[in-house]
Tab-separated table of C-alpha atoms and ligand atoms in Angstrom:
chain	number	residue	atom	x	y	z
A	114	MET	CA	179.259	138.242	141.201
A	115	LYS	CA	175.614	136.936	140.937
A	116	ILE	CA	174.557	133.273	142.316
A	117	LEU	CA	171.438	131.788	141.580
A	118	GLY	CA	169.939	129.748	144.802
A	119	ILE	CA	167.625	127.014	144.940
A	120	GLU	CA	165.850	125.549	147.838
A	121	THR	CA	163.650	122.590	147.756
A	122	SER	CA	164.284	121.198	151.329
A	123	CYS	CA	160.970	120.779	152.746
A	124	ASP	CA	157.611	122.736	151.665
A	125	GLU	CA	158.330	125.745	149.900
A	126	THR	CA	159.751	125.946	146.378
A	127	ALA	CA	162.346	128.844	146.449
A	128	ALA	CA	164.831	130.326	144.130
A	129	ALA	CA	166.825	133.734	144.283
A	130	VAL	CA	169.348	135.660	142.787
A	131	VAL	CA	172.101	137.125	145.353
A	132	GLU	CA	174.697	139.405	144.512
A	133	ASP	CA	178.227	139.371	146.375
A	134	GLY	CA	176.276	137.550	149.262
A	135	THR	CA	174.856	140.632	150.303
A	136	THR	CA	172.187	142.048	147.765
A	137	VAL	CA	169.172	140.167	147.251
A	138	HIS	CA	168.016	140.948	143.526
A	139	SER	CA	164.950	138.571	143.852
A	140	SER	CA	163.589	136.122	146.238
A	141	VAL	CA	160.713	133.923	145.091
A	142	VAL	CA	158.895	131.514	147.694
A	143	ALA	CA	156.241	129.383	146.148
A	144	SER	CA	154.491	128.069	149.618
A	145	GLN	CA	152.503	124.535	149.516
A	146	LEU	CA	150.677	125.649	152.593
A	147	ALA	CA	147.436	125.022	150.964
A	148	THR	CA	148.217	121.619	150.104
A	149	HIS	CA	149.364	120.544	153.254
A	150	ALA	CA	147.219	122.721	155.809
A	151	LYS	CA	144.331	119.890	155.614
A	152	TYR	CA	146.619	117.029	156.914
A	153	GLY	CA	148.000	119.322	159.946
A	154	GLY	CA	151.747	118.807	158.809
A	155	VAL	CA	153.631	118.293	155.550
A	156	VAL	CA	153.065	115.062	153.791
A	157	PRO	CA	156.267	114.029	151.767
A	158	GLU	CA	154.760	112.786	148.805
A	159	LEU	CA	152.572	115.675	147.874
A	160	ALA	CA	155.641	118.032	148.736
A	161	SER	CA	157.833	116.270	146.082
A	162	ARG	CA	155.055	116.465	143.537
A	163	GLU	CA	154.471	120.315	144.559
A	164	HIS	CA	158.209	120.920	143.956
A	165	LEU	CA	158.137	119.480	140.580
A	166	ARG	CA	155.417	121.537	139.396
A	167	ALA	CA	156.644	124.868	140.656
A	168	ILE	CA	160.436	124.709	140.286
A	169	VAL	CA	160.691	125.778	136.792
A	170	PRO	CA	158.380	128.878	136.815
A	171	VAL	CA	159.985	129.623	140.272
A	172	VAL	CA	163.392	129.387	138.835
A	173	ARG	CA	162.329	131.623	135.791
A	174	LEU	CA	160.607	134.260	138.098
A	175	ALA	CA	163.761	134.673	140.153
A	176	LEU	CA	165.925	135.482	137.061
A	177	GLU	CA	163.230	137.718	135.549
A	178	GLU	CA	162.602	139.523	138.637
A	179	ALA	CA	166.555	140.136	138.937
A	180	GLY	CA	166.562	141.124	135.451
A	181	ALA	CA	169.341	138.808	135.071
A	182	GLY	CA	170.052	135.779	132.657
A	183	PHE	CA	172.008	132.534	133.104
A	184	GLU	CA	174.776	134.532	131.515
A	185	ASP	CA	174.826	136.820	134.554
A	186	LEU	CA	175.301	133.979	136.880
A	187	VAL	CA	178.583	132.616	138.557
A	188	ALA	CA	177.330	129.955	140.000
A	189	ILE	CA	174.074	127.933	140.946
A	190	ALA	CA	173.599	127.218	144.584
A	191	VAL	CA	171.286	124.430	145.796
A	192	THR	CA	170.342	122.902	149.244
A	193	GLU	CA	171.691	119.428	149.821
A	194	GLY	CA	170.265	118.698	153.264
A	195	PRO	CA	168.964	118.325	155.778
A	196	GLY	CA	165.317	117.774	154.632
A	197	LEU	CA	162.914	115.535	152.646
A	198	VAL	CA	164.694	113.360	150.350
A	199	GLY	CA	162.037	113.484	147.787
A	200	SER	CA	161.963	117.488	148.126
A	201	LEU	CA	165.680	117.816	147.942
A	202	LEU	CA	166.253	115.380	145.008
A	203	VAL	CA	163.896	117.941	142.782
A	204	GLY	CA	166.063	120.986	143.631
A	205	ILE	CA	169.324	119.185	143.125
A	206	THR	CA	168.440	117.434	139.940
A	207	TYR	CA	167.127	120.788	138.670
A	208	ALA	CA	170.201	122.498	139.701
A	209	LYS	CA	172.559	119.955	138.278
A	210	SER	CA	170.868	120.181	134.954
A	211	LEU	CA	171.025	123.998	134.723
A	212	CYS	CA	174.670	123.740	135.810
A	213	LEU	CA	175.292	121.076	132.951
A	214	ALA	CA	173.109	122.987	130.239
A	215	ARG	CA	174.644	126.340	131.260
A	216	ASP	CA	178.168	125.406	131.937
A	217	LEU	CA	177.940	127.021	135.473
A	218	PRO	CA	179.684	125.720	138.566
A	219	LEU	CA	177.432	123.807	141.495
A	220	ILE	CA	177.775	124.577	145.119
A	221	GLY	CA	175.889	122.524	147.566
A	222	VAL	CA	174.633	124.122	150.791
A	223	ASN	CA	173.820	122.821	154.028
A	224	HIS	CA	170.023	124.028	154.896
A	225	ILE	CA	170.960	125.329	158.355
A	226	GLU	CA	173.852	127.059	157.303
A	227	GLY	CA	171.646	129.023	155.157
A	228	HIS	CA	169.508	129.909	157.935
A	229	ILE	CA	172.507	131.426	159.607
A	230	HIS	CA	173.525	133.296	156.278
A	231	ALA	CA	170.010	134.675	156.364
A	232	VAL	CA	171.304	136.903	159.058
A	233	ILE	CA	174.826	137.450	157.777
A	234	LEU	CA	173.363	138.577	154.516
A	235	GLN	CA	171.597	141.347	156.063
A	236	ALA	CA	173.893	142.414	158.934
A	237	GLY	CA	177.072	140.756	157.873
A	238	ALA	CA	179.497	143.953	158.366
A	239	SER	CA	178.166	144.626	162.109
A	240	ILE	CA	178.601	140.821	163.382
A	241	GLU	CA	181.724	140.002	165.266
A	242	TYR	CA	183.124	136.558	166.013
A	243	PRO	CA	182.858	134.141	167.600
A	244	ALA	CA	179.178	134.340	167.170
A	245	LEU	CA	176.576	132.402	168.739
A	246	ALA	CA	173.967	131.264	166.510
A	247	LEU	CA	170.324	129.577	167.200
A	248	VAL	CA	168.798	128.234	164.616
A	249	VAL	CA	164.896	127.508	165.678
A	250	SER	CA	162.702	126.257	162.818
A	251	GLY	CA	160.179	123.414	162.250
A	252	GLY	CA	162.987	120.709	161.700
A	253	HIS	CA	165.842	122.137	164.056
A	254	THR	CA	166.736	123.720	166.996
A	255	HIS	CA	170.304	124.127	167.259
A	256	LEU	CA	172.867	126.245	169.011
A	257	PHE	CA	176.336	126.829	167.027
A	258	GLU	CA	179.450	128.618	167.766
A	259	VAL	CA	180.179	130.450	164.619
A	260	ARG	CA	183.823	131.243	164.097
A	261	GLU	CA	185.516	133.867	161.443
A	262	GLY	CA	185.493	131.928	157.951
A	263	PHE	CA	182.278	130.201	158.798
A	264	THR	CA	183.520	127.271	160.731
A	265	TYR	CA	180.871	125.681	163.191
A	266	ARG	CA	180.848	123.888	166.651
A	267	LEU	CA	177.429	122.252	167.693
A	268	LEU	CA	177.060	123.303	171.522
A	269	GLY	CA	173.502	122.024	171.881
A	270	LYS	CA	170.593	120.549	169.901
A	271	THR	CA	167.015	119.048	170.578
A	272	ARG	CA	166.738	115.788	172.008
A	273	ASP	CA	163.255	115.335	170.570
A	274	ASP	CA	160.943	117.960	169.131
A	275	ALA	CA	162.133	121.263	167.463
A	276	ALA	CA	160.854	124.372	168.691
A	277	GLY	CA	158.483	125.112	165.609
A	278	GLU	CA	157.230	121.526	165.951
A	279	ALA	CA	156.224	122.208	169.363
A	280	PHE	CA	154.343	125.187	168.136
A	281	ASP	CA	152.828	123.297	165.037
A	282	LYS	CA	151.691	120.362	167.554
A	283	VAL	CA	150.344	122.398	170.179
A	284	ALA	CA	148.117	124.334	167.564
A	285	LYS	CA	146.649	121.371	165.992
A	286	LEU	CA	145.845	119.855	169.274
A	287	LEU	CA	143.705	122.832	170.061
A	288	GLY	CA	142.459	123.265	166.564
A	289	PHE	CA	144.294	126.250	165.280
A	290	GLY	CA	145.321	124.729	161.869
A	291	TYR	CA	148.848	124.350	160.323
A	292	PRO	CA	151.254	126.156	160.746
A	293	GLY	CA	150.911	126.815	164.335
A	294	GLY	CA	153.795	129.527	165.091
A	295	PRO	CA	152.266	132.267	163.209
A	296	ILE	CA	148.815	131.771	164.782
A	297	ILE	CA	150.062	131.208	168.261
A	298	ASP	CA	152.366	134.201	167.958
A	299	GLN	CA	149.547	136.442	167.196
A	300	LEU	CA	147.091	135.111	169.858
A	301	ALA	CA	149.862	135.154	172.849
A	302	PRO	CA	149.445	138.878	173.612
A	303	HIS	CA	145.832	138.192	174.450
A	304	GLY	CA	146.651	135.958	177.006
A	305	ASP	CA	148.478	135.863	180.435
A	306	PRO	CA	151.987	134.513	179.976
A	307	HIS	CA	152.381	133.533	183.989
A	308	ALA	CA	148.691	131.856	184.219
A	309	VAL	CA	149.853	128.435	183.594
A	310	LYS	CA	153.077	126.994	185.186
A	311	PHE	CA	155.083	124.344	183.260
A	312	THR	CA	157.440	122.500	185.400
A	313	LEU	CA	160.183	120.984	182.859
A	314	ALA	CA	162.126	117.935	183.480
A	315	ARG	CA	165.899	118.399	184.245
A	316	MET	CA	168.169	117.103	181.667
A	317	LYS	CA	171.163	115.005	182.432
A	318	GLY	CA	174.369	115.107	180.103
A	319	ASN	CA	174.838	118.292	178.027
A	320	THR	CA	172.844	120.942	179.558
A	321	LEU	CA	172.802	123.142	176.361
A	322	ASP	CA	170.337	120.523	174.781
A	323	PHE	CA	166.690	121.079	174.506
A	324	SER	CA	163.475	118.948	174.813
A	325	PHE	CA	160.259	120.242	174.033
A	326	SER	CA	158.407	117.141	174.239
A	327	GLY	CA	157.545	117.327	177.934
A	328	LEU	CA	155.982	120.809	177.216
A	329	LYS	CA	153.810	119.386	174.640
A	330	THR	CA	152.593	116.533	176.759
A	331	ALA	CA	151.929	119.125	179.517
A	332	VAL	CA	149.788	120.935	177.372
A	333	LEU	CA	148.105	117.812	176.448
A	334	ARG	CA	147.051	117.114	179.997
A	335	TRP	CA	145.928	120.509	180.452
A	336	VAL	CA	143.787	120.132	177.682
A	337	GLU	CA	142.444	116.332	178.894
A	338	GLN	CA	141.700	118.029	182.225
A	339	ARG	CA	138.984	120.274	180.788
A	340	ASP	CA	136.206	119.771	178.412
A	341	LEU	CA	137.424	121.626	175.374
A	342	THR	CA	135.932	119.390	172.992
A	343	SER	CA	133.150	121.502	171.647
A	344	GLU	CA	135.867	124.698	171.557
A	345	ILE	CA	138.329	122.717	169.712
A	346	GLU	CA	135.583	121.387	167.185
A	347	ALA	CA	134.353	124.910	166.646
A	348	ARG	CA	137.732	126.331	165.869
A	349	ARG	CA	138.419	123.231	163.636
A	350	ARG	CA	135.147	123.573	161.739
A	351	SER	CA	135.560	127.347	161.439
A	352	GLN	CA	138.157	127.082	158.703
A	353	ALA	CA	139.589	130.527	160.480
A	354	THR	CA	143.038	131.249	159.502
A	355	SER	CA	144.034	134.846	161.050
A	356	ALA	CA	144.144	135.564	165.036
A	357	GLU	CA	141.110	138.267	164.223
A	358	ASP	CA	139.160	135.135	163.288
A	359	PHE	CA	140.280	132.550	165.939
A	360	LEU	CA	139.977	135.322	169.001
A	361	PRO	CA	135.968	135.126	168.966
A	362	LEU	CA	136.176	131.489	169.245
A	363	THR	CA	138.932	131.071	171.984
A	364	PRO	CA	137.993	131.608	175.792
A	365	GLN	CA	140.612	133.431	177.933
A	366	PRO	CA	141.796	130.125	179.657
A	367	THR	CA	142.947	128.685	176.324
A	368	LEU	CA	144.501	132.314	175.489
A	369	ASP	CA	146.157	132.188	178.690
A	370	LEU	CA	147.529	128.626	177.730
A	371	LEU	CA	148.903	129.869	174.688
A	372	ALA	CA	150.654	132.652	176.279
A	373	SER	CA	152.376	130.557	179.058
A	374	PHE	CA	153.178	127.832	176.339
A	375	GLN	CA	154.977	130.786	174.256
A	376	HIS	CA	156.481	132.259	177.336
A	377	THR	CA	158.076	128.775	178.120
A	378	VAL	CA	159.466	127.949	174.796
A	379	ILE	CA	160.940	131.447	174.540
A	380	ALA	CA	162.495	131.112	178.103
A	381	GLU	CA	164.089	127.572	177.470
A	382	LEU	CA	165.680	129.187	173.938
A	383	LEU	CA	167.181	132.221	175.900
A	384	ARG	CA	167.962	130.353	179.120
A	385	ARG	CA	170.603	128.314	176.971
A	386	ALA	CA	171.667	131.172	174.727
A	387	VAL	CA	172.589	133.539	177.733
A	388	ARG	CA	174.743	130.517	179.101
A	389	SER	CA	176.174	129.804	175.551
A	390	ILE	CA	177.062	133.153	175.026
A	391	GLU	CA	179.000	133.355	178.333
A	392	GLU	CA	180.805	129.800	177.555
A	393	ILE	CA	182.136	130.799	174.424
A	394	GLY	CA	182.636	134.604	174.811
A	395	ALA	CA	180.331	135.271	172.020
A	396	ARG	CA	180.534	138.789	170.478
A	397	SER	CA	177.448	138.500	168.574
A	398	PHE	CA	174.231	136.389	168.590
A	399	ILE	CA	172.311	135.518	165.653
A	400	ILE	CA	168.746	134.086	165.922
A	401	SER	CA	167.314	132.338	162.593
A	402	GLY	CA	164.882	129.970	161.191
A	403	GLY	CA	160.976	130.168	161.053
A	404	VAL	CA	160.576	130.376	165.059
A	405	ALA	CA	162.712	133.659	164.722
A	406	SER	CA	160.189	135.576	163.199
A	407	ASN	CA	158.206	135.128	166.631
A	408	THR	CA	157.622	138.378	167.868
A	409	GLY	CA	157.627	137.527	171.705
A	410	LEU	CA	160.958	136.145	170.910
A	411	ARG	CA	162.101	139.175	169.044
A	412	ILE	CA	161.087	141.191	172.211
A	413	ALA	CA	162.512	138.995	174.696
A	414	ALA	CA	165.861	138.514	173.503
A	415	ARG	CA	166.205	142.316	172.899
A	416	GLU	CA	164.764	142.969	176.527
A	417	ALA	CA	167.157	140.037	178.142
A	418	GLY	CA	169.700	142.390	178.760
A	419	LEU	CA	172.431	140.002	176.683
A	420	ALA	CA	176.084	140.324	176.813
A	421	CYS	CA	176.400	140.987	172.873
A	422	PRO	CA	174.014	142.349	170.170
A	423	VAL	CA	171.522	140.266	168.914
A	424	TYR	CA	170.608	140.063	165.345
A	425	PHE	CA	167.446	138.663	163.361
A	426	PRO	CA	166.574	138.326	159.951
A	427	THR	CA	163.616	140.099	158.277
A	428	PRO	CA	160.374	137.748	158.967
A	429	ALA	CA	160.628	137.123	155.216
A	430	LEU	CA	163.963	135.607	155.410
A	431	SER	CA	163.632	133.660	158.452
A	432	THR	CA	161.174	131.139	157.157
A	433	ASP	CA	162.586	128.937	154.201
A	434	ASN	CA	163.982	130.734	151.233
A	435	ALA	CA	166.619	130.707	148.464
A	436	ALA	CA	168.182	133.879	149.160
A	437	MET	CA	169.885	132.427	152.321
A	438	ILE	CA	171.109	129.490	150.147
A	439	ALA	CA	172.608	131.813	147.655
A	440	ALA	CA	174.301	134.017	150.429
A	441	ALA	CA	175.702	131.085	152.336
A	442	ALA	CA	177.268	129.758	148.844
A	443	PHE	CA	179.215	133.170	148.277
A	444	PRO	CA	182.204	132.244	150.847
A	445	LYS	CA	182.174	128.598	149.175
A	446	LEU	CA	182.619	130.388	145.734
A	447	HIS	CA	185.380	132.475	147.117
A	448	ALA	CA	187.281	129.528	148.493
A	449	GLY	CA	186.804	127.595	145.454
A	450	HIS	CA	184.603	124.804	147.269
A	451	PHE	CA	182.440	123.779	144.270
A	452	ASP	CA	180.649	120.310	143.771
A	453	ASP	CA	180.444	117.771	141.076
A	454	PHE	CA	177.435	115.836	139.938
A	455	SER	CA	177.759	113.323	142.346
A	456	LEU	CA	176.223	115.845	144.998
A	457	ARG	CA	173.391	113.974	146.507
A	458	ALA	CA	170.255	114.620	148.645
A	459	GLN	CA	171.037	113.887	152.521
A	460	ALA	CA	168.138	113.928	154.835
A	461	ASN	CA	170.173	114.128	157.966
A	462	LEU	CA	173.179	116.247	156.744
A	463	ALA	CA	174.960	117.646	159.900
A	464	LEU	CA	176.641	120.889	159.999
A	465	ALA	CA	178.976	120.397	162.732
B	258	KG4	O1	162.207	127.651	158.784
B	258	KG4	P1	160.967	126.929	158.571
B	258	KG4	O2	160.303	127.881	157.444
B	258	KG4	O3	161.237	125.570	157.920
B	258	KG4	C1	161.784	124.827	158.677
B	258	KG4	O4	163.255	124.533	158.045
B	258	KG4	O5	161.701	124.167	159.362
B	258	KG4	O6	160.265	127.264	159.663
B	258	KG4	C2	158.970	126.839	159.993
B	258	KG4	C3	158.648	126.595	161.325
B	258	KG4	C4	157.072	126.100	161.561
B	258	KG4	O7	157.315	125.107	162.536
B	258	KG4	C5	156.085	127.293	162.252
B	258	KG4	O8	155.285	127.188	162.779
B	258	KG4	C6	157.476	128.199	162.727
B	258	KG4	O9	158.372	127.990	161.864
B	258	KG4	N1	157.084	129.642	162.647
B	258	KG4	C7	156.839	130.534	163.938
B	258	KG4	C8	156.548	131.388	163.404
B	258	KG4	N2	156.594	131.646	162.002
B	258	KG4	C9	156.730	130.336	161.600
B	258	KG4	N3	156.899	130.065	165.155
B	258	KG4	C10	156.823	130.698	166.191
B	258	KG4	N4	156.326	131.832	165.918
B	258	KG4	C11	156.042	132.580	164.371
B	258	KG4	N5	155.705	133.577	164.142
B	259	ZN	ZN1	164.132	126.216	157.205
């Protein structure tokens, strides 16, 4: 049973064909990085325009690479939120038109549930429930309890910046461009993760919530206490994009800062995860979302001596893609949960 998935919630236009929620026949992702990089972040109006331009060829390519036609599909799944409304609307409107024209059922999928299914898609048979899911991306840092049958309970979330957003803001501040996660990931092993000690404020209320804005401010203070203007400007002007290009432009103290920043983010994520695993008696731990491709996080999670096995998606399925949307729709198809054409874009759609 093949489902066509469509994802346009942020700055990737993606389409994929997935069979039975497990076999990825194609997964096409058109990145808008080049468009947004010079602004240091995603510009919503530009994102919608780029989606409009890309959606038809991306869907066509996904079908072509899967060797499938519309007659081979059982449904079309589309991200309904959370995300940028103008971006979501492009995917939703196109999905609805295709369903109408080809007489196919429509299934709306929550983007966060999609990220969780990026892992289930690959490791579904091994995952035991209840599972703990940590979704860490540019927009989200959420901990969920996942029960059998895919019901979710929110355990904690960020009160301010998402973890990926913190990576992006620190990178932008230091002249490393956008997105910041991949470049910090590559440079961190060149620095000492214990060189800069960040003291984080104690949180009141739900202790499984996260906060990264204090860490971001601490990095800003560290920068302000030193004269880094020419170093940062040199990196900004360099148009470097890879770690290799940035290394000669980055003195050791800055490498140490990056390593310490990444180390602190990872420690914060895993500290709450360890407590959540204990609290819900988790039998599996799923980490997904763009930040899940972080090498340091992958190593730390595997070496943390967790009480249950940990599962990550492949890096290509960690960041936004449509295979995860098609996979998340499969259990809904089974349960007969379809949507009608009243399906709308929801910027703040919650999973639980
Ligand atoms: O899941 P995603 O593609 O989009 C959202 O739903 O937000 O995640 C993008 C985020 C960005 O903030 C990016 O900097 C971060 O994921 N990211 C990483 C890495 N690769 C992407 N953060 C840390 N290490 C990485 N290797
Ligand atoms: Zn995402």
